[in-house]
Tab-separated table of C-alpha atoms in Angstrom:
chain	number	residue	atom	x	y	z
A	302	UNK	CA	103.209	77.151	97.828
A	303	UNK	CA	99.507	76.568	98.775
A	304	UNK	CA	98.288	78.190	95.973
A	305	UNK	CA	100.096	75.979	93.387
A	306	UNK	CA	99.159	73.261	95.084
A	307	UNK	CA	95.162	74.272	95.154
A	308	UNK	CA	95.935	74.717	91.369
A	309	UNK	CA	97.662	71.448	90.356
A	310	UNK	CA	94.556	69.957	92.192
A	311	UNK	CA	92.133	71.221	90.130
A	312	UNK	CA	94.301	69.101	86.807
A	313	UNK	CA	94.785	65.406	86.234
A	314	UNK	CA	97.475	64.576	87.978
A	315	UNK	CA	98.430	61.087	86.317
A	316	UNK	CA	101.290	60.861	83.828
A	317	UNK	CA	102.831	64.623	84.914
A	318	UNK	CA	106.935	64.195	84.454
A	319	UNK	CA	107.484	67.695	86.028
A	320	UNK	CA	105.545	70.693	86.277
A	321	UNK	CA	106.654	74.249	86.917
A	322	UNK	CA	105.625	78.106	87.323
A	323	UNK	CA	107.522	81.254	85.976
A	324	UNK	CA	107.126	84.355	84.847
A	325	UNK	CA	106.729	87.596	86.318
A	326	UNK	CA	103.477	86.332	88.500
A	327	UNK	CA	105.497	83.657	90.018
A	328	UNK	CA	109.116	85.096	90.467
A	329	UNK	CA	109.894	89.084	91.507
A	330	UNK	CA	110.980	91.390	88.274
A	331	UNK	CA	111.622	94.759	89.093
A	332	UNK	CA	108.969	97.148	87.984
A	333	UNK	CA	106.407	94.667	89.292
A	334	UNK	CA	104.605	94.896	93.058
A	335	UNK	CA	105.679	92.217	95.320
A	336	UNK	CA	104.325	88.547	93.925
A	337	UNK	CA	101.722	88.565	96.965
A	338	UNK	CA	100.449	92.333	96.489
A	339	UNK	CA	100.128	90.928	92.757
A	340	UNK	CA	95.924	91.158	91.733
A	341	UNK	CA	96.087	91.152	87.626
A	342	UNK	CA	99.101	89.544	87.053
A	343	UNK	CA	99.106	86.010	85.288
A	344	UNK	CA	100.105	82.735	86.595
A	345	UNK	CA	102.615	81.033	83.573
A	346	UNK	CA	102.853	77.074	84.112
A	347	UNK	CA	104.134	74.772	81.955
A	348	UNK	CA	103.021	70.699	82.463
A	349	UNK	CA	105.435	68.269	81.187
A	350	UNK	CA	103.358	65.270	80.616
A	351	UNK	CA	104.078	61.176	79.648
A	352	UNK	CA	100.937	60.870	77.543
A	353	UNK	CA	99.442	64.342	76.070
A	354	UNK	CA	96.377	62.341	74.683
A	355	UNK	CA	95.312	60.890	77.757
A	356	UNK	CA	96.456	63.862	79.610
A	357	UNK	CA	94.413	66.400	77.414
A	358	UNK	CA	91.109	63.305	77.282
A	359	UNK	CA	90.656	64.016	80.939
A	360	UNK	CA	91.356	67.953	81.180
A	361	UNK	CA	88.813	68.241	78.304
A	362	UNK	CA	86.665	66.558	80.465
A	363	UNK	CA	87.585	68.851	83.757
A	364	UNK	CA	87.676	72.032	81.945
A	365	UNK	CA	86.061	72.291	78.732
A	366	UNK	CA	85.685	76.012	79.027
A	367	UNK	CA	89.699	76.228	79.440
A	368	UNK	CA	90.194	74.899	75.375
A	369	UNK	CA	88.914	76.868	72.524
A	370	UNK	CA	86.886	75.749	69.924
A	371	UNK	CA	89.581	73.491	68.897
A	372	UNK	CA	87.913	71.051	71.602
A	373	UNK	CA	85.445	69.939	69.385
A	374	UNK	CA	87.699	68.170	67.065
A	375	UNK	CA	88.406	66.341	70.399
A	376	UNK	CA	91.416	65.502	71.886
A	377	UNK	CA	93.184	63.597	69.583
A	378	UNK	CA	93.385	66.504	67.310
A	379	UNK	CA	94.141	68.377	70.070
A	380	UNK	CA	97.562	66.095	70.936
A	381	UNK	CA	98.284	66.312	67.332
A	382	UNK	CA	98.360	70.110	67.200
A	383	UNK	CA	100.768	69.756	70.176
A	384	UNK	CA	103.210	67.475	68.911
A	385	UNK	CA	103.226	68.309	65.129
A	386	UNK	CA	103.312	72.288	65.362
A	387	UNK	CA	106.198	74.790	66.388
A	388	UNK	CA	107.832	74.210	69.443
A	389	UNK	CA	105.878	71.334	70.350
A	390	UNK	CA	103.456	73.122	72.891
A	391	UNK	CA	99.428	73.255	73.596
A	392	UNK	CA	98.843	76.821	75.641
A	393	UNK	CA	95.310	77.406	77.161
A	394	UNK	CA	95.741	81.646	77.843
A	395	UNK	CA	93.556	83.612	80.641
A	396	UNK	CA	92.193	80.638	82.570
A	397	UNK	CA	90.401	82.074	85.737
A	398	UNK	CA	90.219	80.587	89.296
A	399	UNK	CA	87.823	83.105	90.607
A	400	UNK	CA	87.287	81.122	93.781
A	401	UNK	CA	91.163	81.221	93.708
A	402	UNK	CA	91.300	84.610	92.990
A	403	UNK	CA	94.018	84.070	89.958
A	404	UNK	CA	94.187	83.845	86.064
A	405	UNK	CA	96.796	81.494	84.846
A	406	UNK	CA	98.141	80.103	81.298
A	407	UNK	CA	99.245	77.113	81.274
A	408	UNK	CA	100.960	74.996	78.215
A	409	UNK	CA	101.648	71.351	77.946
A	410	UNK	CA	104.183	69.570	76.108
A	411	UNK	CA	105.179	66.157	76.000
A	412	UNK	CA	107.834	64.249	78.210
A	413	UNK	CA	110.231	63.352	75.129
A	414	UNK	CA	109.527	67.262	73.393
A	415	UNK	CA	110.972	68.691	76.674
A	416	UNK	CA	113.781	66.571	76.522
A	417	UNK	CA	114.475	67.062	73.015
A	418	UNK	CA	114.708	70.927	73.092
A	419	UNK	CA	116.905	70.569	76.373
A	420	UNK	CA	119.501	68.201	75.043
A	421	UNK	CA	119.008	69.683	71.668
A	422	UNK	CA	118.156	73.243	71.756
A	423	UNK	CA	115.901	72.031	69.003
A	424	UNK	CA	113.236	75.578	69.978
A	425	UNK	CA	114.956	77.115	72.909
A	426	UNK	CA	111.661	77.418	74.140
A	427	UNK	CA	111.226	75.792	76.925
A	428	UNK	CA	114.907	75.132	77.256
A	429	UNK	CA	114.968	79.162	77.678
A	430	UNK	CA	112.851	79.418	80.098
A	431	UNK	CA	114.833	76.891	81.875
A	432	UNK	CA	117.769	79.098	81.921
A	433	UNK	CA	115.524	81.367	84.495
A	434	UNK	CA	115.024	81.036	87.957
A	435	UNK	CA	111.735	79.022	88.112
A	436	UNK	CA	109.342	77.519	90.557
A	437	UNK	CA	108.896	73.447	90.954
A	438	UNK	CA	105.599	72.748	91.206
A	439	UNK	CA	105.865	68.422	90.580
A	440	UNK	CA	109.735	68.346	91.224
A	441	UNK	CA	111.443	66.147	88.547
A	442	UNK	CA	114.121	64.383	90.628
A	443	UNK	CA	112.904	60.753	90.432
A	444	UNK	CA	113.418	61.046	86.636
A	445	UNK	CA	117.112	60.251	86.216
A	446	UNK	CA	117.348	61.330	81.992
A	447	UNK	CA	114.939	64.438	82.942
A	448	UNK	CA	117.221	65.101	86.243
A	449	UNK	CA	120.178	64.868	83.599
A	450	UNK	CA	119.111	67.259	80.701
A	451	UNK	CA	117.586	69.693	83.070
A	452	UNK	CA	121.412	69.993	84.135
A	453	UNK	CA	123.249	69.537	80.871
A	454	UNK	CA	120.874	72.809	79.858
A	455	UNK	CA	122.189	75.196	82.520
A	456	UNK	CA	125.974	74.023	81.920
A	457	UNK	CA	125.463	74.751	78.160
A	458	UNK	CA	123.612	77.987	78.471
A	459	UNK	CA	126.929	79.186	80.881
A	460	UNK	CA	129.308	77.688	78.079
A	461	UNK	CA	127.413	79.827	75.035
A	462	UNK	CA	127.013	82.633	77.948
A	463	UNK	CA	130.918	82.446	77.721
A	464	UNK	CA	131.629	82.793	74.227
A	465	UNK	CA	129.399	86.159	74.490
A	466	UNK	CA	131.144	87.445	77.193
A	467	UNK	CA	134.864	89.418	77.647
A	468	UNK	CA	137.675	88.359	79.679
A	469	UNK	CA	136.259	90.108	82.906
A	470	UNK	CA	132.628	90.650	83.627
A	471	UNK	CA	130.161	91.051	86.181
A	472	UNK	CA	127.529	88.571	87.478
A	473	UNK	CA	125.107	90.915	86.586
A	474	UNK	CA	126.766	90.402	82.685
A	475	UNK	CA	126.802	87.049	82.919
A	476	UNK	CA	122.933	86.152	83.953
A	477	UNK	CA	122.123	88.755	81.546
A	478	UNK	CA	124.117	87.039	78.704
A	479	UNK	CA	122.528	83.728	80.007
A	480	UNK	CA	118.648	84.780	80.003
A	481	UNK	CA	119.437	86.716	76.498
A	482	UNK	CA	119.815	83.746	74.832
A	483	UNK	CA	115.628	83.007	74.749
A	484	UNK	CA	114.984	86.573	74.114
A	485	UNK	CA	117.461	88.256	72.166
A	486	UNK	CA	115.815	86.594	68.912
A	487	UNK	CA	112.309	86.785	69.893
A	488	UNK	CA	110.345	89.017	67.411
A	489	UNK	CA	108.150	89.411	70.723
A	490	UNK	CA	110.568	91.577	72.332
A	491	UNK	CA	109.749	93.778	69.390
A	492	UNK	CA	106.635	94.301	69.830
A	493	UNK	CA	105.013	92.949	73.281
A	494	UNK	CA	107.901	92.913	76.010
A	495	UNK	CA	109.071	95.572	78.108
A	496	UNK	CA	112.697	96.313	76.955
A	497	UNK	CA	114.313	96.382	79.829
A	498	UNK	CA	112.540	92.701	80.660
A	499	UNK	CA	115.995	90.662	81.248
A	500	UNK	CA	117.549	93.661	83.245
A	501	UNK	CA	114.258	93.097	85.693
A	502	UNK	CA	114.794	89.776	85.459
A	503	UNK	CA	118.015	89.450	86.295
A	504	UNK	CA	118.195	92.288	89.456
A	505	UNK	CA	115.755	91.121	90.980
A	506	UNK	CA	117.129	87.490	91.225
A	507	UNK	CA	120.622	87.772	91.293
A	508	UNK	CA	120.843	85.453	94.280
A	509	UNK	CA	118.305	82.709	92.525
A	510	UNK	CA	120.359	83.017	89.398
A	511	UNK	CA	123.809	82.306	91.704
A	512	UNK	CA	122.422	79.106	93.309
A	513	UNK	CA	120.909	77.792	90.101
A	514	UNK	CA	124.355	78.265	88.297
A	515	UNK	CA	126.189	77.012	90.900
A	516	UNK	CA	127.068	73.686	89.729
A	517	UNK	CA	127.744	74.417	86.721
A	518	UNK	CA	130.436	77.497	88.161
A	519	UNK	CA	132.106	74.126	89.845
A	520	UNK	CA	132.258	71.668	86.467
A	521	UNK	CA	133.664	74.901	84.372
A	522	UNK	CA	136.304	76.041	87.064
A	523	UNK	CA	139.279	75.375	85.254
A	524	UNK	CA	137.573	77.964	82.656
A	525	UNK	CA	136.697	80.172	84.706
A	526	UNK	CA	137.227	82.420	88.164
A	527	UNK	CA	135.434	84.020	90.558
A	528	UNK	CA	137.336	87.219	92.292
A	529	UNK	CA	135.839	88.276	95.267
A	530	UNK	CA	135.796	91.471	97.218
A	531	UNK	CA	138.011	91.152	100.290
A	532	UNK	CA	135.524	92.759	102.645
A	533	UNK	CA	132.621	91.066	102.183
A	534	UNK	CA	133.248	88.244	100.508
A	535	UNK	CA	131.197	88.743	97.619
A	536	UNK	CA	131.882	88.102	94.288
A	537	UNK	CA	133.325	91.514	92.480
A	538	UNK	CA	133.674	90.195	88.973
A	539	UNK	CA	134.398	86.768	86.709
A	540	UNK	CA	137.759	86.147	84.988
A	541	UNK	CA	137.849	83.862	81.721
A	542	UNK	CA	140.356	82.469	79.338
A	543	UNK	CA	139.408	83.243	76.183
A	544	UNK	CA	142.074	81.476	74.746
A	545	UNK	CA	140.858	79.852	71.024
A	546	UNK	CA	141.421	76.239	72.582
A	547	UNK	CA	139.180	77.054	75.332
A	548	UNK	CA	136.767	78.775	73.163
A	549	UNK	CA	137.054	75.414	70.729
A	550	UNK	CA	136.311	73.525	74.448
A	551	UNK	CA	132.668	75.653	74.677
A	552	UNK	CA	131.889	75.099	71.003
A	553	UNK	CA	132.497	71.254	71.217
A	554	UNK	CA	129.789	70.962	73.934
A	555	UNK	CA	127.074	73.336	71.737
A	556	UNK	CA	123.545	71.602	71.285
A	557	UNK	CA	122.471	69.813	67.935
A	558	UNK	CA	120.934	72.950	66.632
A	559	UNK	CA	123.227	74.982	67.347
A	560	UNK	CA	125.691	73.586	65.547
A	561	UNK	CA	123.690	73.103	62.303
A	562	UNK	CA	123.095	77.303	63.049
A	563	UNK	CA	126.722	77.838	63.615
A	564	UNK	CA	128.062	75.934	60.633
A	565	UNK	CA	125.711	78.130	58.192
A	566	UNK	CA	126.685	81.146	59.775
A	567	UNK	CA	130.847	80.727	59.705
A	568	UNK	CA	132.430	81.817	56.754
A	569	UNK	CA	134.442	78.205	56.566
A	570	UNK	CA	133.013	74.879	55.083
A	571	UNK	CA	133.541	71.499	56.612
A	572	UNK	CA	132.496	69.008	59.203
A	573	UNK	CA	131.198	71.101	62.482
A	574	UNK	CA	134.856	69.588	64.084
A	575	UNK	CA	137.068	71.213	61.521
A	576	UNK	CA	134.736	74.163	61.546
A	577	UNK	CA	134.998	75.032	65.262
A	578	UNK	CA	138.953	75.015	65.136
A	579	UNK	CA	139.073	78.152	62.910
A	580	UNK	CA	136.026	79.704	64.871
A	581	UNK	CA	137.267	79.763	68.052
A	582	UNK	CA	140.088	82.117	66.814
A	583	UNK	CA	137.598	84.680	65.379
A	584	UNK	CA	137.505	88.055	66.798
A	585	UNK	CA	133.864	88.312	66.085
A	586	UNK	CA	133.169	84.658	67.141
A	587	UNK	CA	130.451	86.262	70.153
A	588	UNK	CA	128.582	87.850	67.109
A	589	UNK	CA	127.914	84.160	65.318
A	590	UNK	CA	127.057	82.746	68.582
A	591	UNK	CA	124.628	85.195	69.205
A	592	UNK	CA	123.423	85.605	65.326
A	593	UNK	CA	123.180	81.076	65.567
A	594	UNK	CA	121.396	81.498	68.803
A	595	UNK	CA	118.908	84.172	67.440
A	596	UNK	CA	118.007	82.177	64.550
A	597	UNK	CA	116.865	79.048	66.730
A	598	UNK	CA	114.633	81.529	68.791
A	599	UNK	CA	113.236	83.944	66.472
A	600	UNK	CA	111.850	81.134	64.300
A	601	UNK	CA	109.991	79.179	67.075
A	602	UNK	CA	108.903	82.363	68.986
A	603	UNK	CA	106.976	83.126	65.731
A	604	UNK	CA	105.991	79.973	65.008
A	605	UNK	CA	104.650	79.035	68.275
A	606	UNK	CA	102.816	82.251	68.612
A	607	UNK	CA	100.648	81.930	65.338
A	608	UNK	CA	100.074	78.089	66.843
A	609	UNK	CA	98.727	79.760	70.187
A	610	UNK	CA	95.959	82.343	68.462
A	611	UNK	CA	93.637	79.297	67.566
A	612	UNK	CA	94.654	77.329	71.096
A	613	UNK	CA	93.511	80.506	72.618
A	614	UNK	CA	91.049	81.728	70.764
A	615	UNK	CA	90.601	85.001	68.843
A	616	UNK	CA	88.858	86.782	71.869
A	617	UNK	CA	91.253	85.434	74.389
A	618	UNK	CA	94.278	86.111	71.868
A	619	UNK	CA	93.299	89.870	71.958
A	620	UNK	CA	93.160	89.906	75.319
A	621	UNK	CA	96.315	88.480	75.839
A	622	UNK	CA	97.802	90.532	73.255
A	623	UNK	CA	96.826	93.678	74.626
A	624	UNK	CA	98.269	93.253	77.871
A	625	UNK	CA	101.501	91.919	76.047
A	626	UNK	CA	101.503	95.377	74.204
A	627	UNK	CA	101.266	97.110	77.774
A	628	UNK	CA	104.408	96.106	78.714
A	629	UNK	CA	106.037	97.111	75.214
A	630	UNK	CA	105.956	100.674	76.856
A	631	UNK	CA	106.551	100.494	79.976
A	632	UNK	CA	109.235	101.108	81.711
C-alpha cells in the first residue's frame, strides 16, 4: 500500500470523491508474475473527482509533461473534453515515476459521471470495472449516495449475471458471467486483449470475487442457493429459479440503459413494464440480455478509445497500443 500512497502524493489531493487501482498491475491474473516481481507492467488508476476543472488547473500545474498537447488549450478545454466526450473520462497513458520505479495511467472522471454510469449503466465503463475486484486507494465510505451506487452496481451486475446463467452453475460461471458483462462487447477484446483475459481474471481471484459479492449473495437469497460440499465446506455449485416471475423480478431492477437496450432488442412493443412480462418467459431471454448489454459496451469502448489517442498523444498512443496488441496473442 506504500506505493499508492507515494503515488496519490505526488496529485492534488483536494476535491478526490474516491480513487482506486486495477488492472492486471494492481490485482494477480494468471499468466502474469506475481504483482511484486512485476517490472513493465502498468499501474491503471482511476480518480473520481468533485471539480475536474480545478482538479485538472492544479495537475497541469504539477505535471505538465503527464497531458499531451491538448494542455495548451488549458484546462478548461481540457474539463470539457472530459465531460462532453464518450464515457465521460480524461486518461493520461504511460506516466513514469522513475524515482518510483513504475509507469501508471491514470483517468479522471467527474463525481456525478461516476455516479451516473453506476446507477445508470449509462457506459458500463467504469461501472465494469467496478464489477472486478479492485484496490481502494481514497476509500469512498464517508460518501453516503457514492457508498450506495457503488452497491446497487454489484447487486445489479449479479441480477443480469443471473439471467445469463442456467439453473445450476459454478462460481467460477458466475464471476465469469459477471466480469463478461464490460468485455463481452468491447471491440478491444478483438483486437488488443488476451482472450482468455476474464478466465485470468476470474481464477486468480475467486476468493476477492466471493467477498465482494457477498452482500449481494445475502439480499438475492430467496433467488438463489448456495450448495456446498459436505467435506469441506466449500461451495460446489449455485442453484437458481429461473422461473419467468423471477426472471421478470431481475429485469425490473435493470439500469436505465439497459432497459432502453432491452426494449429495442425484444421482439414485443410497449412500455418496458409490459415488455418484461413476455420476456421473462423467452427461452432465448440470456441472448437479449447479453446482445442489450453488448450494445452499451461496444459503443463506449470505441468511443472512449478514439477520445484517448489525442489525451495521450500519437507517440504515447502507439506505445500503448503496441503493448495492448501483445497481449492479443498471448496466451
Amino acid at each position: 500500500m506504500s506505493l499508492f500512497r507515494d503515488i496519490l502524493a505526488r496529485f492534488p489531493r483536494g476535491g478526490l470523491a474516491y480513487v482506486f487501482a486495477y488492472g492486471s498491475g494492481v490485482k494477480q491474473q494468471l499468466g502474469y508474475k506475481k504483482i511484486d516481481q512485476q517490472r513493465d507492467n502498468i499501474i491503471d488508476l482511476i480518480f473520481c473527482v468533485k471539480d475536474p476543472l480545478g482538479w485538472h488547473a492544479e495537475n497541469i500545474e504539477r505535471h505538465e509533461s503527464h497531458y499531451s498537447a491538448l494542455r495548451h488549450l488549458g484546462p478548461t478545454f481540457i474539463m470539457k473534453y472530459q465531460e462532453y466526450f464518450a464515457a465521460k473520462v480524461y486518461f493520461n497513458t504511460l506516466v513514469p515515476f522513475p524515482d518510483l520505479g513504475v509507469n501508471i495511467k491514470y483517468g479522471v472522471i467527474s463525481r456525478e459521471h461516476l455516479l451516473q454510469d453506476l446507477l445508470e449503466w449509462r457506459y458500463l465503463y467504469i461501472a465494469g470495472r467496478l464489477h472486478k475486484p479492485v484496490r481502494d486507494i481514497v476509500p469512498f465510505e464517508s460518501d453516503q449516495l457514492l457508498t450506495d451506487a457503488l452497491a446497487n452496481n454489484l447487486n445489479i451486475a449479479f441480477q443480469i449475471a443471473l439471467l445469463l446463467l442456467p439453473e445450476k452453475f459454478t462460481a467460477f460461471d458466475l464471476f465469469c458471467a459477471i466480469s463478461n458483462l464490460s468485455y463481452k462487447g468491447d471491440f478491444r477484446m478483438i483486437f488488443g486483449e488476451n482472450k482468455n483475459k476474464v478466465r485470468n481474471i476470474v481464477k486468480a481471484q475467486l476468493p476477492e470475487f466471493f467477498k465482494l459479492y457477498e452482500p449481494a449473495m445475502k439480499s438475492l437469497s430467496q433467488y438463489v442457493a448456495m450448495k456446498f460440499k459436505t467435506k469441506t465446506r466449500n461451495v460446489e455449485y449455485f442453484e437458481q429459479d429461473k422461473s419467468p416471475s423471477v426472471n421478470e423480478h431481475h429485469l425490473r431492477y435493470a439500469p436505465s440503459e439497459l432497459r432502453k437496450r432491452l426494449l429495442k432488442n425484444a421482439a414485443f412493443k410497449g412500455t418496458y413494464a409490459e415488455v418484461i412480462v413476455h420476456l421473462a418467459m423467452q427461452k432465448n431471454l440470456h441472448d437479449i440480455v447479453q446482445v442489450s448489454v453488448n450494445d452499451i459496451v461496444w459503443r463506449s469502448s470505441i468511443t472512449q478509445s478514439l477520445k484517448n489517442i489525442p489525451s495521450a498523444g500519437f507517440v504515447k498512443s502507439l506505445a500503448y497500443s503496441y503493448r495492448k496488441a501483445l497481449k492479443t496473442f498471448s496466451a
